[in-house]
Coordinates of C-alpha atoms and ligand atoms in Angstrom, one line a residue:
X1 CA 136.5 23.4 51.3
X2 CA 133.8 22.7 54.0
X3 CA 134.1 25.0 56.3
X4 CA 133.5 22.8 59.9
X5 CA 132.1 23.9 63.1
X6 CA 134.5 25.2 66.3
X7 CA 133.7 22.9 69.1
X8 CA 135.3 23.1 72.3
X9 CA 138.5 24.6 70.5
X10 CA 138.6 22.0 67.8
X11 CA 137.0 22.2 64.1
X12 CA 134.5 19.4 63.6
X13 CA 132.8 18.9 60.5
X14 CA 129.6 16.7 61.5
X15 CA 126.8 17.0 60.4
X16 CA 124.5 17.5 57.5
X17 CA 126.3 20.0 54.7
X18 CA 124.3 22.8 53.7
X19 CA 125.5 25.3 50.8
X20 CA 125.6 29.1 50.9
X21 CA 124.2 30.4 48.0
X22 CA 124.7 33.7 46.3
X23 CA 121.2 35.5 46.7
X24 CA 122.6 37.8 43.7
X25 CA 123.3 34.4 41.4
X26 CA 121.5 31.5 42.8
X27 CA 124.0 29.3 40.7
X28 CA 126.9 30.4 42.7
X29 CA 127.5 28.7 46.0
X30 CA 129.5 30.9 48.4
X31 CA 130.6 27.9 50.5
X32 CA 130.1 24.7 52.1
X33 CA 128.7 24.5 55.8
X34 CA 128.7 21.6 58.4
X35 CA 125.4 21.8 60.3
X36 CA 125.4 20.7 63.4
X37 CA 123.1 19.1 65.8
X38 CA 121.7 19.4 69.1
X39 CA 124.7 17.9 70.9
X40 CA 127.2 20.0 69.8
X41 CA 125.3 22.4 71.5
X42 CA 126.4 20.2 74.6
X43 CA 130.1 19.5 73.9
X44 CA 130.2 23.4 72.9
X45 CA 128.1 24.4 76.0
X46 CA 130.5 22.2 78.4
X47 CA 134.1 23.5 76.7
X48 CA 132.6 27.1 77.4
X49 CA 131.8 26.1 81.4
X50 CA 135.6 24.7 81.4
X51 CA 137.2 27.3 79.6
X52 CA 135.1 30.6 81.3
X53 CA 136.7 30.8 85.1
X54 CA 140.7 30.9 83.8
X55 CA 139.2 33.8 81.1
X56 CA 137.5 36.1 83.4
X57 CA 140.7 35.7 85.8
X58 CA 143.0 36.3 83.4
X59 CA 144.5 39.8 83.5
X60 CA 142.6 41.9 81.2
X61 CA 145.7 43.0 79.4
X62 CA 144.8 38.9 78.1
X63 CA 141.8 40.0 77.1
X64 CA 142.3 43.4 75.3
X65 CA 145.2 41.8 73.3
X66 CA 142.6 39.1 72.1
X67 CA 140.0 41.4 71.0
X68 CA 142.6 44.0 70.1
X69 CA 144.4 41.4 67.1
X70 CA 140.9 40.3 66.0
X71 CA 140.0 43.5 65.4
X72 CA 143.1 44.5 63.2
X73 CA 142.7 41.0 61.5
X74 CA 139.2 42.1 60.2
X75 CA 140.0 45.4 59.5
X76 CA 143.4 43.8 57.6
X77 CA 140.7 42.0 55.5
X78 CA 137.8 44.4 54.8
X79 CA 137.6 44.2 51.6
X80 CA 137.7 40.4 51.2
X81 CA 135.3 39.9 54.0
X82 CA 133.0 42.7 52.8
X83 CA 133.3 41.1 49.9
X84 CA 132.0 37.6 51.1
X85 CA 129.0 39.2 53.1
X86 CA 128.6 40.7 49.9
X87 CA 128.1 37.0 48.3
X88 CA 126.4 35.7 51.1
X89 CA 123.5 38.7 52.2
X90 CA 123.3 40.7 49.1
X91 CA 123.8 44.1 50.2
X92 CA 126.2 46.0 48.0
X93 CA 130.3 45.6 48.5
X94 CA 130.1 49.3 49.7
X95 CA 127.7 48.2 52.4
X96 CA 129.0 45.3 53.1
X97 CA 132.6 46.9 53.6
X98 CA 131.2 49.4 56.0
X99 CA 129.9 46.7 57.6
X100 CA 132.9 44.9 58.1
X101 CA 134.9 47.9 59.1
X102 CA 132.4 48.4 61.4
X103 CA 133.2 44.7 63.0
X104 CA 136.5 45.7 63.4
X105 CA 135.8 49.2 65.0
X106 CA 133.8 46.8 66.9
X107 CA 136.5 44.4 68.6
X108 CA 138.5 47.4 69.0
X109 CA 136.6 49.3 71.2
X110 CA 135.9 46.5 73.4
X111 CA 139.4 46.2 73.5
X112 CA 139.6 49.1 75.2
X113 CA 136.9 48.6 77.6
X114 CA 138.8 45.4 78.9
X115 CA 141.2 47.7 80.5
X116 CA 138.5 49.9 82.3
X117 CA 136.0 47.8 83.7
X118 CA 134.9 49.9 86.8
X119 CA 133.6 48.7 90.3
X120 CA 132.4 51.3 93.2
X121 CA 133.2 52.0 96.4
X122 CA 130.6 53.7 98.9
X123 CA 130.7 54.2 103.2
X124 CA 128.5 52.1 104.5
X125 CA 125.5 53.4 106.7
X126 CA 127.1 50.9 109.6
X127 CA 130.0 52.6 110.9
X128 CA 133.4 50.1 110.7
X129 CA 132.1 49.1 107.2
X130 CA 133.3 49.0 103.8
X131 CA 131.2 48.4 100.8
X132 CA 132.6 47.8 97.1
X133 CA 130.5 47.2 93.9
X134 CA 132.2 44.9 91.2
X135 CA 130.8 43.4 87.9
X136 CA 132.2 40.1 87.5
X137 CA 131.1 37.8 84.6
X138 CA 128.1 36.2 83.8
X139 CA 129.4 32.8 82.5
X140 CA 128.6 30.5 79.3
X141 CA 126.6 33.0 77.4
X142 CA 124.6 31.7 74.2
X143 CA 124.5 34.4 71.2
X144 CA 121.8 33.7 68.5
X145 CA 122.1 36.2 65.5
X146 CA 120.0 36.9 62.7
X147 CA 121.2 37.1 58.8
X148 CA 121.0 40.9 58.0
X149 CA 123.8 42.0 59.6
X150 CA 126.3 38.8 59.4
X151 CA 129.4 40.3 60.6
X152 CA 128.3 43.3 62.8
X153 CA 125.3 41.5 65.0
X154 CA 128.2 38.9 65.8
X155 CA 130.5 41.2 66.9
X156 CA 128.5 43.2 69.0
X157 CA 127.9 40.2 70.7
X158 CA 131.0 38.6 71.1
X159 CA 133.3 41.5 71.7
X160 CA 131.5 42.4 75.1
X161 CA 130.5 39.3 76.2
X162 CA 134.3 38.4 75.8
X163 CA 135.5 41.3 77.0
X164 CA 133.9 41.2 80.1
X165 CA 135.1 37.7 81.0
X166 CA 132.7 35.5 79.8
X167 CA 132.6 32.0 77.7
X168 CA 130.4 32.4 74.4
X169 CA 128.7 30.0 72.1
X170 CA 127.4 31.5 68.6
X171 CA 125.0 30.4 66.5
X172 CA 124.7 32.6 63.4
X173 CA 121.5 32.5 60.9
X174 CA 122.1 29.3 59.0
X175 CA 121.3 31.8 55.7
X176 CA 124.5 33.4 56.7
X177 CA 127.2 31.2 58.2
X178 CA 130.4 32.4 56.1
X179 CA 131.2 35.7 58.4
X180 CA 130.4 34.1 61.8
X181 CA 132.6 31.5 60.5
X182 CA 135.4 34.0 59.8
X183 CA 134.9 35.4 63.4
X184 CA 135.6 32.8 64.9
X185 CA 138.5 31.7 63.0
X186 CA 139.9 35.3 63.5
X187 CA 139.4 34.8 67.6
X188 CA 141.4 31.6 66.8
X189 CA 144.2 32.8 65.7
X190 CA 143.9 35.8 67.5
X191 CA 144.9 33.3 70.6
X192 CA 141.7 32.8 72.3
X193 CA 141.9 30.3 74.8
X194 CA 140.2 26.7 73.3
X195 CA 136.9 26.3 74.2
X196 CA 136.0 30.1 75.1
X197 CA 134.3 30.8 71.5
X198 CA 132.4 27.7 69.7
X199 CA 130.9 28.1 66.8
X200 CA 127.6 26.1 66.1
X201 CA 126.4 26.6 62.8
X202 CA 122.8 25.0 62.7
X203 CA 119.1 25.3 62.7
X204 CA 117.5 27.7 65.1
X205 CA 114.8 24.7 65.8
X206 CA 117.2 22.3 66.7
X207 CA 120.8 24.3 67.5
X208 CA 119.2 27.4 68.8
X209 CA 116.2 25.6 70.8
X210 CA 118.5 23.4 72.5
X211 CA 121.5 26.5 73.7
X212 CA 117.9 28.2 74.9
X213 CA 117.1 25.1 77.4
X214 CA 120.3 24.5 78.0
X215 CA 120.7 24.5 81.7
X216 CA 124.4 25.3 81.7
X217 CA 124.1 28.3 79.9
X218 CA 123.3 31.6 81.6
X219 CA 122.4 34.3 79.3
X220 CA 121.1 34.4 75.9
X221 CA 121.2 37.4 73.7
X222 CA 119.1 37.1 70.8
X223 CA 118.2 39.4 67.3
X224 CA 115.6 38.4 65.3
X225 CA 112.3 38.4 64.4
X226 CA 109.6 38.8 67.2
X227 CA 107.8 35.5 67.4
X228 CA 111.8 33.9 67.8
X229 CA 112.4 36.6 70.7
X230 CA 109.0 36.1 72.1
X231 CA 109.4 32.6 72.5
X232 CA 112.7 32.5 73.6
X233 CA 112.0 35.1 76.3
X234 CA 109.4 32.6 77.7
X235 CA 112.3 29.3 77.4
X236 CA 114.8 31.7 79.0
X237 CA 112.3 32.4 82.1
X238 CA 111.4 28.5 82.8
X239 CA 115.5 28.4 82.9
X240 CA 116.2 31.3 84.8
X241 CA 118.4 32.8 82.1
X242 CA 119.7 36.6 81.9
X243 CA 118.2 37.6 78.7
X244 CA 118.5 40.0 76.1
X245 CA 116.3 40.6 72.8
X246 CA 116.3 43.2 69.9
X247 CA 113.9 42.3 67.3
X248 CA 111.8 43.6 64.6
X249 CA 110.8 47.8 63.6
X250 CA 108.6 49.7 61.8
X251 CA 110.2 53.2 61.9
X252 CA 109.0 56.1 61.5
X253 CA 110.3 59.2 59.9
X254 CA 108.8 62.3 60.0
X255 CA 108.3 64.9 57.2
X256 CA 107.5 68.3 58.4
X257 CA 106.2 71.3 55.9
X258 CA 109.3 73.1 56.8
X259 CA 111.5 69.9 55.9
X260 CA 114.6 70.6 53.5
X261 CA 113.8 68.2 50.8
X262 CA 117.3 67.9 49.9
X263 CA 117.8 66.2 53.7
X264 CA 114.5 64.8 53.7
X265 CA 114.0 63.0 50.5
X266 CA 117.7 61.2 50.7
X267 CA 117.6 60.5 54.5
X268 CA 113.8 59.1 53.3
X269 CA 115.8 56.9 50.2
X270 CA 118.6 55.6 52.6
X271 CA 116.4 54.7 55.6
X272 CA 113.8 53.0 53.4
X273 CA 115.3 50.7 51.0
X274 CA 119.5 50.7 50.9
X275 CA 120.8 47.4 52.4
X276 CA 117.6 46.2 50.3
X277 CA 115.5 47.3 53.6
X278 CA 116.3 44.5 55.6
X279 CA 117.8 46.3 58.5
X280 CA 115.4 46.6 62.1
X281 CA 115.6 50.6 61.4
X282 CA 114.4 51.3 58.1
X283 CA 112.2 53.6 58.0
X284 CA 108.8 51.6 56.8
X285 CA 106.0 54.6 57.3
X286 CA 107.2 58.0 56.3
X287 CA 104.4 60.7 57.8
X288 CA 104.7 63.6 56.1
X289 CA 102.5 66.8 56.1
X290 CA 100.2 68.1 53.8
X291 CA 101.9 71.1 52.7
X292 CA 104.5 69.4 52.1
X293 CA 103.4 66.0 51.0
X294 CA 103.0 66.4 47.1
X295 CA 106.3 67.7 46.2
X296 CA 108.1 65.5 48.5
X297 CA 106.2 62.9 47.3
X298 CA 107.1 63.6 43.7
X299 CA 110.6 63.5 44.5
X300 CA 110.6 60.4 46.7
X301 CA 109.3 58.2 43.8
X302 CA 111.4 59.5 41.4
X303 CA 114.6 58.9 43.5
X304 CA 113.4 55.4 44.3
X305 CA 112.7 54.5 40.8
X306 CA 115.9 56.0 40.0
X307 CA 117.7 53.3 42.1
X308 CA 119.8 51.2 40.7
X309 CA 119.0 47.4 41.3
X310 CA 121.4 44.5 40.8
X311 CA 124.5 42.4 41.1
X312 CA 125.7 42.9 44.9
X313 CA 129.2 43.4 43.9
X314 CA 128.7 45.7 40.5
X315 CA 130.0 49.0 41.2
X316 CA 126.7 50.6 39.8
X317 CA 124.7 48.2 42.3
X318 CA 122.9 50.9 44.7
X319 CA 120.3 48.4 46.1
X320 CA 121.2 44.7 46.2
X321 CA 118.8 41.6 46.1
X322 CA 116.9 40.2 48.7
X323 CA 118.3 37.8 51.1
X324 CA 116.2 34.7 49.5
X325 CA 113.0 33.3 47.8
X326 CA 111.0 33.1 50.9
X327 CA 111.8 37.0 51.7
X328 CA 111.0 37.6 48.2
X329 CA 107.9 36.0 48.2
X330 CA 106.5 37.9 51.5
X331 CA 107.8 41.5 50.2
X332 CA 105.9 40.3 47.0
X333 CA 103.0 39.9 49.0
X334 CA 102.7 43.0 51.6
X335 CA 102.9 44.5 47.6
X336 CA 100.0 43.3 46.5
X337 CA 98.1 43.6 49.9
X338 CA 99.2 47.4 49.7
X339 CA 97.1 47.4 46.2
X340 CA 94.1 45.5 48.2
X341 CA 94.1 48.0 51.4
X342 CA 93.8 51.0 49.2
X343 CA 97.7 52.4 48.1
X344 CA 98.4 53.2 45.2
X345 CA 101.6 51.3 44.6
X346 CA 104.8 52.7 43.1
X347 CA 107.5 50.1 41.8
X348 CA 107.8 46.8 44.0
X349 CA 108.4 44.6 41.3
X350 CA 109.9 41.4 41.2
X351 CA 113.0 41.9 38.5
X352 CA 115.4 40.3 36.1
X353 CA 118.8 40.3 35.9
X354 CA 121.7 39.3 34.2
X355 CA 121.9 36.0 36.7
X356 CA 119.1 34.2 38.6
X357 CA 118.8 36.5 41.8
X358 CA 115.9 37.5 44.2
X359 CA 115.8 41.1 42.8
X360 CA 112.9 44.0 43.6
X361 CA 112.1 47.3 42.6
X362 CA 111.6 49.8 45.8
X363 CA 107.9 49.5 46.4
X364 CA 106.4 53.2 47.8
X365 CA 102.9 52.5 49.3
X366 CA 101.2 55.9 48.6
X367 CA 98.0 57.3 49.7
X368 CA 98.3 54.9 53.4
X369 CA 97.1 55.2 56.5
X370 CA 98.5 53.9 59.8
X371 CA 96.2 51.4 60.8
X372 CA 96.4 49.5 57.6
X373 CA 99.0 46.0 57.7
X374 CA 101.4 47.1 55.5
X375 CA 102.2 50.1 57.8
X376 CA 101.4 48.1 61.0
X377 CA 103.7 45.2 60.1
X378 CA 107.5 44.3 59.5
X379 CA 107.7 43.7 55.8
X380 CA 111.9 43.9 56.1
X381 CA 112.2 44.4 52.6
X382 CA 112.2 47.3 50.3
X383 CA 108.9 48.8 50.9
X384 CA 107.8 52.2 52.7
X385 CA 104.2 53.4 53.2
X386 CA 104.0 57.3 53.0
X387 CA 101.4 58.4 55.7
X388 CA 99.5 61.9 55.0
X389 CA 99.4 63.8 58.0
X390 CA 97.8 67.5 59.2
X391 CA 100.7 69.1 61.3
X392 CA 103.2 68.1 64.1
X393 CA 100.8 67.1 66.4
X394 CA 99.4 64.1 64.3
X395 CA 102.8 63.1 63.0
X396 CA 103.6 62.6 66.3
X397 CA 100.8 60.3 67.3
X398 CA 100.8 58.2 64.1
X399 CA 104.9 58.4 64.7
X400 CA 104.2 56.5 67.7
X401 CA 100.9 54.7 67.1
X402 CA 103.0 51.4 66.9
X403 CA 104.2 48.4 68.4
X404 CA 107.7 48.8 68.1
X405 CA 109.6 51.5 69.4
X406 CA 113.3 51.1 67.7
X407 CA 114.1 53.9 66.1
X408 CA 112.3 57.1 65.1
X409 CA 113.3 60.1 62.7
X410 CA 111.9 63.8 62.0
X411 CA 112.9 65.8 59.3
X412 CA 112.7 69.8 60.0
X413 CA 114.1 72.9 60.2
X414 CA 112.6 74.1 63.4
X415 CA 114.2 73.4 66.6
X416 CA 110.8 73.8 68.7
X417 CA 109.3 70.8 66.6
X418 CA 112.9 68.7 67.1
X419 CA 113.2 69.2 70.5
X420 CA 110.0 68.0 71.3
X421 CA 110.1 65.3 69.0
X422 CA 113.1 63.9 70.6
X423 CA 111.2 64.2 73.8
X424 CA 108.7 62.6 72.9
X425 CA 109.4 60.1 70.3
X426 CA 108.7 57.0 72.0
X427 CA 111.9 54.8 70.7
X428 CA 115.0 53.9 71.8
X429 CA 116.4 55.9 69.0
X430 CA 115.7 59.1 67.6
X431 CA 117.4 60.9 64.2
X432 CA 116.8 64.5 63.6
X433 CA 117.0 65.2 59.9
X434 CA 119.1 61.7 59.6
X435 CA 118.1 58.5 58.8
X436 CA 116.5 56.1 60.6
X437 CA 118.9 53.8 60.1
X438 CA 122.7 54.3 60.7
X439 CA 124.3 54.4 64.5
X440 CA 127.3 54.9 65.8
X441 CA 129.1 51.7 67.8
X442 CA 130.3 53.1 71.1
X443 CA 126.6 54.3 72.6
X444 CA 123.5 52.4 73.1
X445 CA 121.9 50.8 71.1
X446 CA 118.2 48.9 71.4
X447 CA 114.7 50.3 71.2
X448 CA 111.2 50.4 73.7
X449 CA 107.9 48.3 73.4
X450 CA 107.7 45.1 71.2
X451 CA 110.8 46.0 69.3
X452 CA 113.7 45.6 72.3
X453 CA 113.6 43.7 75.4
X454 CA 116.0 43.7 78.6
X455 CA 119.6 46.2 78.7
X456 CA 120.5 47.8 75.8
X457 CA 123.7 46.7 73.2
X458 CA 126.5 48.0 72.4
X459 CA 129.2 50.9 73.8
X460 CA 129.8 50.7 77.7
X461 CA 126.1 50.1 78.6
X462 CA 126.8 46.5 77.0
X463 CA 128.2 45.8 80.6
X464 CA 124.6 46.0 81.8
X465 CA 124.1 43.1 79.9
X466 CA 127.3 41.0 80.5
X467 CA 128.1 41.2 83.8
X468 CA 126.6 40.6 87.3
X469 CA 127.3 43.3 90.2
X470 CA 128.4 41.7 93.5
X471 CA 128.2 43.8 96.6
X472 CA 130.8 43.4 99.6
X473 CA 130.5 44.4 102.6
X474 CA 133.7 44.6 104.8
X475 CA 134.6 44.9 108.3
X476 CA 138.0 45.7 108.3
Ligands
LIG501 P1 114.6 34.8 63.0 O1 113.9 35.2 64.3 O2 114.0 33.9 62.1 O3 116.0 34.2 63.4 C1 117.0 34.8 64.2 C2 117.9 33.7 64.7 O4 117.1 32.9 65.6 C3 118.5 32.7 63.7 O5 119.8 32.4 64.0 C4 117.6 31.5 63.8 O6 118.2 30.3 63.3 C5 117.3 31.5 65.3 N1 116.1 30.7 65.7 C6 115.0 30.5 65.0 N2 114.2 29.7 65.7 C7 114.7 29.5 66.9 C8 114.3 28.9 68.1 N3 113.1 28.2 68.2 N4 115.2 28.9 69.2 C9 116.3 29.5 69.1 N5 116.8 30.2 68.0 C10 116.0 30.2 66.9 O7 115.0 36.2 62.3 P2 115.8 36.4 60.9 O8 114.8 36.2 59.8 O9 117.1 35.8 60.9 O10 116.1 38.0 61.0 C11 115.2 39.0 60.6 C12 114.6 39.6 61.9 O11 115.6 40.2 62.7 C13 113.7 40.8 61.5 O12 112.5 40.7 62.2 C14 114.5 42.0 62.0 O13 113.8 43.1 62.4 C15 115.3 41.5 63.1 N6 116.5 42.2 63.4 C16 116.5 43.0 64.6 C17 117.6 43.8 64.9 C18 117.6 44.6 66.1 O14 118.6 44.9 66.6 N7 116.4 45.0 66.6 C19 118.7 43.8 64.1 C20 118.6 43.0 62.9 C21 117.5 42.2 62.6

């Protein structure tokens, strides 16, 4: 089946055809995809325009029952979606069941905010006046999502830019198509109005360029990788767009000498490499102290090397392949540039399976320092440099000796040195003996510095994003 392309409330399957393939077993194709072209961006862009006032007028009892059914649509099918984000990213059917449920969890809550959008009333400093505050809608908003999280990135999109009354058109990674496609289906025949959601599967030169210079659009939120955000940022001013990025990480976590290795050496294992480490907050440098740094180190590598590697949807699977060859290939070499800047590298080896898959070992990058690449730079794959530190003081300022500010963790049993840290992390996240990695869906979510740009996602602050604020004044 090929799966087409919602345009403007009808399925259309021009276009090139590009297959998904398996990153676990290159052999396997996942699916058939119409790419589409620049002006499907247009048809899709001018549906949305049409389509967007009778939404945001509609009662938002409309809205919450649109958002409510998709939501108990994807939750109906978590296992068969997980299962084909699974197929399509690699991360294990565990993971990508989570992540699924987590869609869901998604389109529900924003459900619920439908109902309790909230204006403001205040007296005015003119006597005989009235002055209310109300968000209203943005528009046509343009989403462009990356490929690590296929399901949950698109929902945390949609769900509030729909919920708040706007008009939305998605285009997914083009590595990723098959759970954006399922999304939109779902909002489908959850009874969207036609032409409120298209779906624009394509490539981010052509597809994504072209919804960024659109003049009919009026907001972009964008995830990806830095140089995307950067440049789009720039389109997005030229255009007087409303815009939105969260991009790249490198995390820190924090390993103090009074640490509980039995919090700090799993939270370390999950932040740095499950989901393969292609998530924005892994934890990529882990700064530990020197009184502690030889026996955690000793259990780190052992844990890692103890991971089990494979098949995204074999039960034993604890780490699944990368997403594809050119991933592969860069993880492959911020390995061997580790080796040239001085680590001593444990595991990161490219490995073979049962089936032709883009499989690595956990690579731990011992002996770094901050200033070298490999701990200055996004790998996004399963590789974590461990950073030798004095005391609390230096962790600190090595913690935030970074361009990115996403997320930051510290592992410790004192509260003086985790109530400072969380003052003075300087992320948009912080963990205390937690991973890096790992959020909850109703509270913000977005980072400082070169990792985040413009309101935060997710929970009620995603209105800050989707909606305008008008101010009346009124004489009465
Ligand atoms: P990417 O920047 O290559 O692509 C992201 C999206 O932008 C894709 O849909 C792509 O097709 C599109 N795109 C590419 N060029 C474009 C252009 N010129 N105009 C418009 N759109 C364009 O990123 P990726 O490789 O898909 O994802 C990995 C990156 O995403 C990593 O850097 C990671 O840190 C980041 N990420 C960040 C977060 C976060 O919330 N901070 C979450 C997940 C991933």
């Amino acid at each position: 089946m090929l799966h087409a392309n919602l345009i403007a409330g009808e399925w259309v399957e021009d276009g090139e055809v590009a297959p998904n393939i398996n990153p676990s077993n290159t052999a396997e194709v996942v699916g058939e995809y119409a790419r589409a072209g620049a002006e499907a961006v247009d048809a899709a862009v001018a549906a949305a325009r049409a389509a967007q006032p009778a939404w945001a007028e509609a009662s938002p009892q409309v809205r919450h029952d649109v958002l409510e059914a998709a939501g108990a649509a994807i939750m109906a099918r978590k296992e068969e979606l997980g299962r084909l984000l699974s197929r399509e990213e690699g991360k294990t059917l565990a993971e990508g069941i989570g992540e699924t449920i987590r869609a869901a969890q998604i389109f529900k809550f924003f459900a619920g905010e439908a109902l309790r959008v909230r204006g403001e009333k205040l007296a005015s400093v003119r006597p005989g006046v009235e002055v209310e505050i109300a968000r209203e809608a943005l528009g046509v908003v343009g989403l462009i999502t990356p490929w690590n999280f296929p399901i949950a990135i698109p929902a945390w999109k949609i769900a509030p830019a729909l919920c708040y009354g706007n008009a939305v058109v998605l285009k997914p990674a083009d590595l990723t198509p098959g759970c954006a496609w399922e999304l939109a289906r779902t909002l489908d025949d959850a009874g969207l109005p036609k032409g409120v959601l298209s779906l624009v599967v394509g490539r981010g030169s052509t597809v994504g360029a072209r919804l960024v210079e659109h003049p009919d659009v009026d907001a972009i939120s964008f995830t990806g990788s830095v140089a995307t955000g950067r440049g789009i940022a720039a389109k997005c001013a030229e255009t007087h767009k409303k815009v939105q990025l969260e991009m790249g990480g490198k995390n820190p976590m924090v390993v103090l000498d009074d640490a509980d290795l039995a919090v700090a050496v799993p939270a370390c294992v999950n932040g740095a490499f499950f989901s393969t480490g292609q998530r924005c907050t892994a934890s990529s440098r882990l700064i530990v102290t020197e009184g502690i740094h030889d026996a955690f180190v000793e259990k780190l590598t052992a844990a890692a090397a103890a991971l089990k590697v494979g098949d995204a949807l074999d039960p034993e699977t604890q780490i699944g392949p990368v997403v594809d060859q050119s991933q592969l290939d860069q993880n492959l070499t911020y390995v061997a540039l580790a080796g040239e800047e001085g680590c001593e590298v444990v595991g990161g080896e490219r490995l073979e399976r049962a089936t032709e898959g883009f499989y690595q070992a956990p690579a731990v990058f011992l002996g770094a320092d901050n200033a070298m690449r490999v701990s200055r730079e996004e790998i996004f794959g399963p590789c974590a440099s461990v950073i030798k530190v004095a005391d609390f003081d230096e962790a600190l300022a090595v913690a935030n000796d970074t361009d990115f500010g996403l997320s930051s963790g510290i592992c410790t049993t004192s509260l003086k040195h985790a109530a400072a840290f969380r003052r003075k992390a300087q992320a948009g996240m912080v963990m205390v003996n937690l991973p890096t990695a790992g959020v909850d869906y109703h509270v913000p979510f977005g980072g400082r510095k070169g990792s985040s740009y413009g309101p935060r996602e997710q929970g009620s602050y995603a209105a800050e994003f989707y909606t305008t604020v008008k101010t009346a004044y009124i004489a009465p």
